[in-house]
CSV table of N, CA and C and ligand atoms in Angstrom, one decimal:
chain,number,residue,atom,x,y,z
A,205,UNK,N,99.7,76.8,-82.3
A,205,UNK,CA,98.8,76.4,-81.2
A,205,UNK,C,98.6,77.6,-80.3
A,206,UNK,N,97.2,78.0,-80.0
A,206,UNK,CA,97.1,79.1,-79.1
A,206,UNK,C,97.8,78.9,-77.4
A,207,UNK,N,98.4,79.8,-76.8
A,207,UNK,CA,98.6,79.3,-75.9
A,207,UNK,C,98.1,81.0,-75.3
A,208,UNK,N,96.8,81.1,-75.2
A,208,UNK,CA,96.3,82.2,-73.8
A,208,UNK,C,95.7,81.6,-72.6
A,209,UNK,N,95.2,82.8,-72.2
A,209,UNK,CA,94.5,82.7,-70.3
A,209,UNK,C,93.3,82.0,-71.1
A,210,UNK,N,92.5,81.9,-72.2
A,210,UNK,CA,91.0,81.1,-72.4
A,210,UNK,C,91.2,80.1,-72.9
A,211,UNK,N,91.9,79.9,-73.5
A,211,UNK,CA,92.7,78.5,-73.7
A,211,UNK,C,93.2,77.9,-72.4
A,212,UNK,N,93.7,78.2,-72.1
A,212,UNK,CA,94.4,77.6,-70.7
A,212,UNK,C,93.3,77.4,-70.1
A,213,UNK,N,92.4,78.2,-69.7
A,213,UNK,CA,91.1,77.8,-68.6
A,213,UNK,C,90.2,76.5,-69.6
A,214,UNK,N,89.7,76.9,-70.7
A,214,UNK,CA,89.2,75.5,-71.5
A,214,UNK,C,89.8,74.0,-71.2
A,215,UNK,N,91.2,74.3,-71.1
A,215,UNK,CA,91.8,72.8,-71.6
A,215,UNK,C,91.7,72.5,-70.1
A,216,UNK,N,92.3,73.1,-68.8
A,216,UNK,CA,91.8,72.8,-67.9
A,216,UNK,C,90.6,72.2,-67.4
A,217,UNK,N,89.5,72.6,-67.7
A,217,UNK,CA,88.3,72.3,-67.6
A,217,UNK,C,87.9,70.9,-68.2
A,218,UNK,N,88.7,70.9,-69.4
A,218,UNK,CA,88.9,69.1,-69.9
A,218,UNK,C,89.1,68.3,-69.7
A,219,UNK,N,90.1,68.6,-68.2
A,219,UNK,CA,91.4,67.7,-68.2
A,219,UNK,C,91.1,67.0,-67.2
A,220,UNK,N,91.3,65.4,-67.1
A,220,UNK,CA,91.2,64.6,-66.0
A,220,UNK,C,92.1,64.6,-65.3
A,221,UNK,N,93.6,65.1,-65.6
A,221,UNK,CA,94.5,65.3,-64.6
A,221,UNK,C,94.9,66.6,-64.3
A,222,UNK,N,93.6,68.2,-64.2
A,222,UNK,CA,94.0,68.8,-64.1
A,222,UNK,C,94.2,68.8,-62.1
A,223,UNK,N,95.3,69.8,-61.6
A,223,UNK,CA,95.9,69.6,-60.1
A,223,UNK,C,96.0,71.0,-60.1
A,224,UNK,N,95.5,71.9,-59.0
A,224,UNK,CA,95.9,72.8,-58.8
A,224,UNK,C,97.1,72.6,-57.6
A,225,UNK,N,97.7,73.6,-58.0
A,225,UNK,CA,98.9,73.7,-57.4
A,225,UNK,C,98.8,74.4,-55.9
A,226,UNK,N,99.4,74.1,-55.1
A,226,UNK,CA,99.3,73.8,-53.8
A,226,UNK,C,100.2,74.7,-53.7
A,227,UNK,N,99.9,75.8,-52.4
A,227,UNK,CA,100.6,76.7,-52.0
A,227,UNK,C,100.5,77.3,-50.7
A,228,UNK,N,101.9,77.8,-50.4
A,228,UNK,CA,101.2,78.3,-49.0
A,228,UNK,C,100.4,79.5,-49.3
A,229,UNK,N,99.3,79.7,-48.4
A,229,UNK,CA,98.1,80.9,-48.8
A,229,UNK,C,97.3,81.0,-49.6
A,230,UNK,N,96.9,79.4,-50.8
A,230,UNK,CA,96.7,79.3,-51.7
A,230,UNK,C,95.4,78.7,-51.0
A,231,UNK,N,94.1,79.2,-50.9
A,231,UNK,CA,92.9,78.3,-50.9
A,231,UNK,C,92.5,77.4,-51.2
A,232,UNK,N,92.9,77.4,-52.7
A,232,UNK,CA,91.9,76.8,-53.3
A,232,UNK,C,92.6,75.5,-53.8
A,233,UNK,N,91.3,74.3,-53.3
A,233,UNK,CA,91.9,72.7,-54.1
A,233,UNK,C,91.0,72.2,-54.9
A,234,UNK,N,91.2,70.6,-55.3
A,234,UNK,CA,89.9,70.6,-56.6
A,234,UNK,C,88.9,70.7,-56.1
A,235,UNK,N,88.4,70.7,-54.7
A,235,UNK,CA,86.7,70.7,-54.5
A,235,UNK,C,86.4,72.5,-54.1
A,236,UNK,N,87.4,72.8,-53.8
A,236,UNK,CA,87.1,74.4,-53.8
A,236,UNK,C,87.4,75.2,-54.7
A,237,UNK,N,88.1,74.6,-56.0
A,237,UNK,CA,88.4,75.6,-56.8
A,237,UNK,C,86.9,76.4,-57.7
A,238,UNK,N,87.3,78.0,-57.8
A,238,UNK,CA,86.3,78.7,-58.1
A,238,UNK,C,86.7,78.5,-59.8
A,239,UNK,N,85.9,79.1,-60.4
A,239,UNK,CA,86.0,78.5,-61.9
A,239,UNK,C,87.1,79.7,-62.7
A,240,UNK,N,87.9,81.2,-61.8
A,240,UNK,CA,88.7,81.8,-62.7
A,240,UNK,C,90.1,80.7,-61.8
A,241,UNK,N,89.8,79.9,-61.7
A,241,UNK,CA,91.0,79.4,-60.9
A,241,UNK,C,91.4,78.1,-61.7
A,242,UNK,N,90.5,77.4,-62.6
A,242,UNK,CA,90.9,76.5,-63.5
A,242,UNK,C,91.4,76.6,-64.5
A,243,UNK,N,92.9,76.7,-64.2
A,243,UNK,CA,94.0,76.9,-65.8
A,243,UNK,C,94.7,76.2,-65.6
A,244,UNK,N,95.7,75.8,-66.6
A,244,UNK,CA,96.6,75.2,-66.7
A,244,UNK,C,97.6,76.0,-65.8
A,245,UNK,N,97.6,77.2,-66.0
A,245,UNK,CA,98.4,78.2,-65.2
A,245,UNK,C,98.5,77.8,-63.9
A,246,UNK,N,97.3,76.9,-63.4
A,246,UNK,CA,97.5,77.0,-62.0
A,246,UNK,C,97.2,75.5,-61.5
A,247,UNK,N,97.8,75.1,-62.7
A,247,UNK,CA,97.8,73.3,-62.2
A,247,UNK,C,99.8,72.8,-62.1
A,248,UNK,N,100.1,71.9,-61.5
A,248,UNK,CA,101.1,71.5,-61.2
A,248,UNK,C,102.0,70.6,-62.2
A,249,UNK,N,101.2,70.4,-63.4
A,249,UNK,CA,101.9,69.9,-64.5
A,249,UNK,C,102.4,71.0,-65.5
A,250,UNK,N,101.8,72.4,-64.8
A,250,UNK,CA,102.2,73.3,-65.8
A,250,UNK,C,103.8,73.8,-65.8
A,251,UNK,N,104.3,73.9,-67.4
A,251,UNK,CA,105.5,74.3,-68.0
A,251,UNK,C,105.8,75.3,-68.2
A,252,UNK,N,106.2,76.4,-68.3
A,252,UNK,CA,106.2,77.2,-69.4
A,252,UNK,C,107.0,77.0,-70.4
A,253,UNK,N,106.6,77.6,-71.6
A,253,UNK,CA,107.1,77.1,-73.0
A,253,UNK,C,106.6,75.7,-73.5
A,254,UNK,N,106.1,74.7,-73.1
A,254,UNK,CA,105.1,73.4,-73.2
A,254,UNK,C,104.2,73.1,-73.3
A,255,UNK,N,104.0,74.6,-71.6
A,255,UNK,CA,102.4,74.6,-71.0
A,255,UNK,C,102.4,73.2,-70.0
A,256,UNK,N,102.4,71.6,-71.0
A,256,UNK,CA,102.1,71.2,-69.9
A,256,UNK,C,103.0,69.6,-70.1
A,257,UNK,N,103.9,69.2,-69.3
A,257,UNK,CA,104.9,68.3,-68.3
A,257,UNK,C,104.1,67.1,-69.0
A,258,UNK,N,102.7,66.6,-69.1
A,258,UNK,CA,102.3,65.3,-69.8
A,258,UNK,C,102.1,65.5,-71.2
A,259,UNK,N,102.1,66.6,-71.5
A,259,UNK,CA,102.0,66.7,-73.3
A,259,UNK,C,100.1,66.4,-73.5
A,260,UNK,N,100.0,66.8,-72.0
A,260,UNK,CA,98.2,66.6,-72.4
A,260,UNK,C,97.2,68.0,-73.0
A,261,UNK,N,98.6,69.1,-72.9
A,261,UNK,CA,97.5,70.4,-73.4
A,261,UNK,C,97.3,70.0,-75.2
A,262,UNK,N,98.5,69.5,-75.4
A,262,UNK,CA,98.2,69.6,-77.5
A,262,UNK,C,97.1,68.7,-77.4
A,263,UNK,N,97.1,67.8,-76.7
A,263,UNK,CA,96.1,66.2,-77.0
A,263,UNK,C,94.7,67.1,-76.8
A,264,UNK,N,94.6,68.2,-75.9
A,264,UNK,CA,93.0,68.7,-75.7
A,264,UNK,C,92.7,69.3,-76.8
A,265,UNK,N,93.7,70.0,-77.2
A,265,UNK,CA,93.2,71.4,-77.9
A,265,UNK,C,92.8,70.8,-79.8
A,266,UNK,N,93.7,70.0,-79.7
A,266,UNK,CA,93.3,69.3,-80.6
A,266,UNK,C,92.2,68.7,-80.8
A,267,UNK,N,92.1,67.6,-80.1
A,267,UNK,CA,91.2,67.0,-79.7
A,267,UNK,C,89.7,67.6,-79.8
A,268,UNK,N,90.0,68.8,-78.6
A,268,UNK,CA,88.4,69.6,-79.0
A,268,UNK,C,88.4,70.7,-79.9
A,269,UNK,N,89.3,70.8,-80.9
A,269,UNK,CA,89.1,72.1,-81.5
A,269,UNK,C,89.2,73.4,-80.9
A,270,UNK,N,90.1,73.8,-80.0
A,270,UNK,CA,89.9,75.1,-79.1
A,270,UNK,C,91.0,75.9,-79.7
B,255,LIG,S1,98.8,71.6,-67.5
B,255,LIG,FE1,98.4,69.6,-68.4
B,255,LIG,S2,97.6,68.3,-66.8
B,255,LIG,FE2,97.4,70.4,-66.1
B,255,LIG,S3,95.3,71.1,-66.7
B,255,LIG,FE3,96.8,71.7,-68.4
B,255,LIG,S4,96.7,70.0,-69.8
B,255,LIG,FE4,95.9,69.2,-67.9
């Protein structure tokens, strides 16, 4: 299973429970996030080594062939 930065931005973009992660200094939320800001990288279910805490990255990538 690929796990890069365009993958990660794809499956984000899929995801109905994608969250960006909240931070101090961190602008951006879902209604302001700019589009290099949608990854898994930068959502709050993200794992490393998993990628993702719901087991929803395999279900996308699958799912859409990415
Ligand atoms: S880490 Fe999980 S919940 Fe977050 S955008 Fe990726 S697949 Fe969706």
């Amino acid at each position: 299973m690929k796990k890069d930065a365009k993958t990660f931005k794809e499956v984000a973009e899929r995801c109905t429970r994608f969250s960006p992660d909240e931070c101090e200094g961190c602008s951006f939320s879902n209604s302001t996030a700019s589009s290099e800001d949608v990854s898994c990288k930068h959502c709050k279910h993200y794992e490393p080594g998993k990628v993702c805490k719901l087991d929803l990255y395999r279900e996308i990538v699958t799912n859409h062939n990415l």
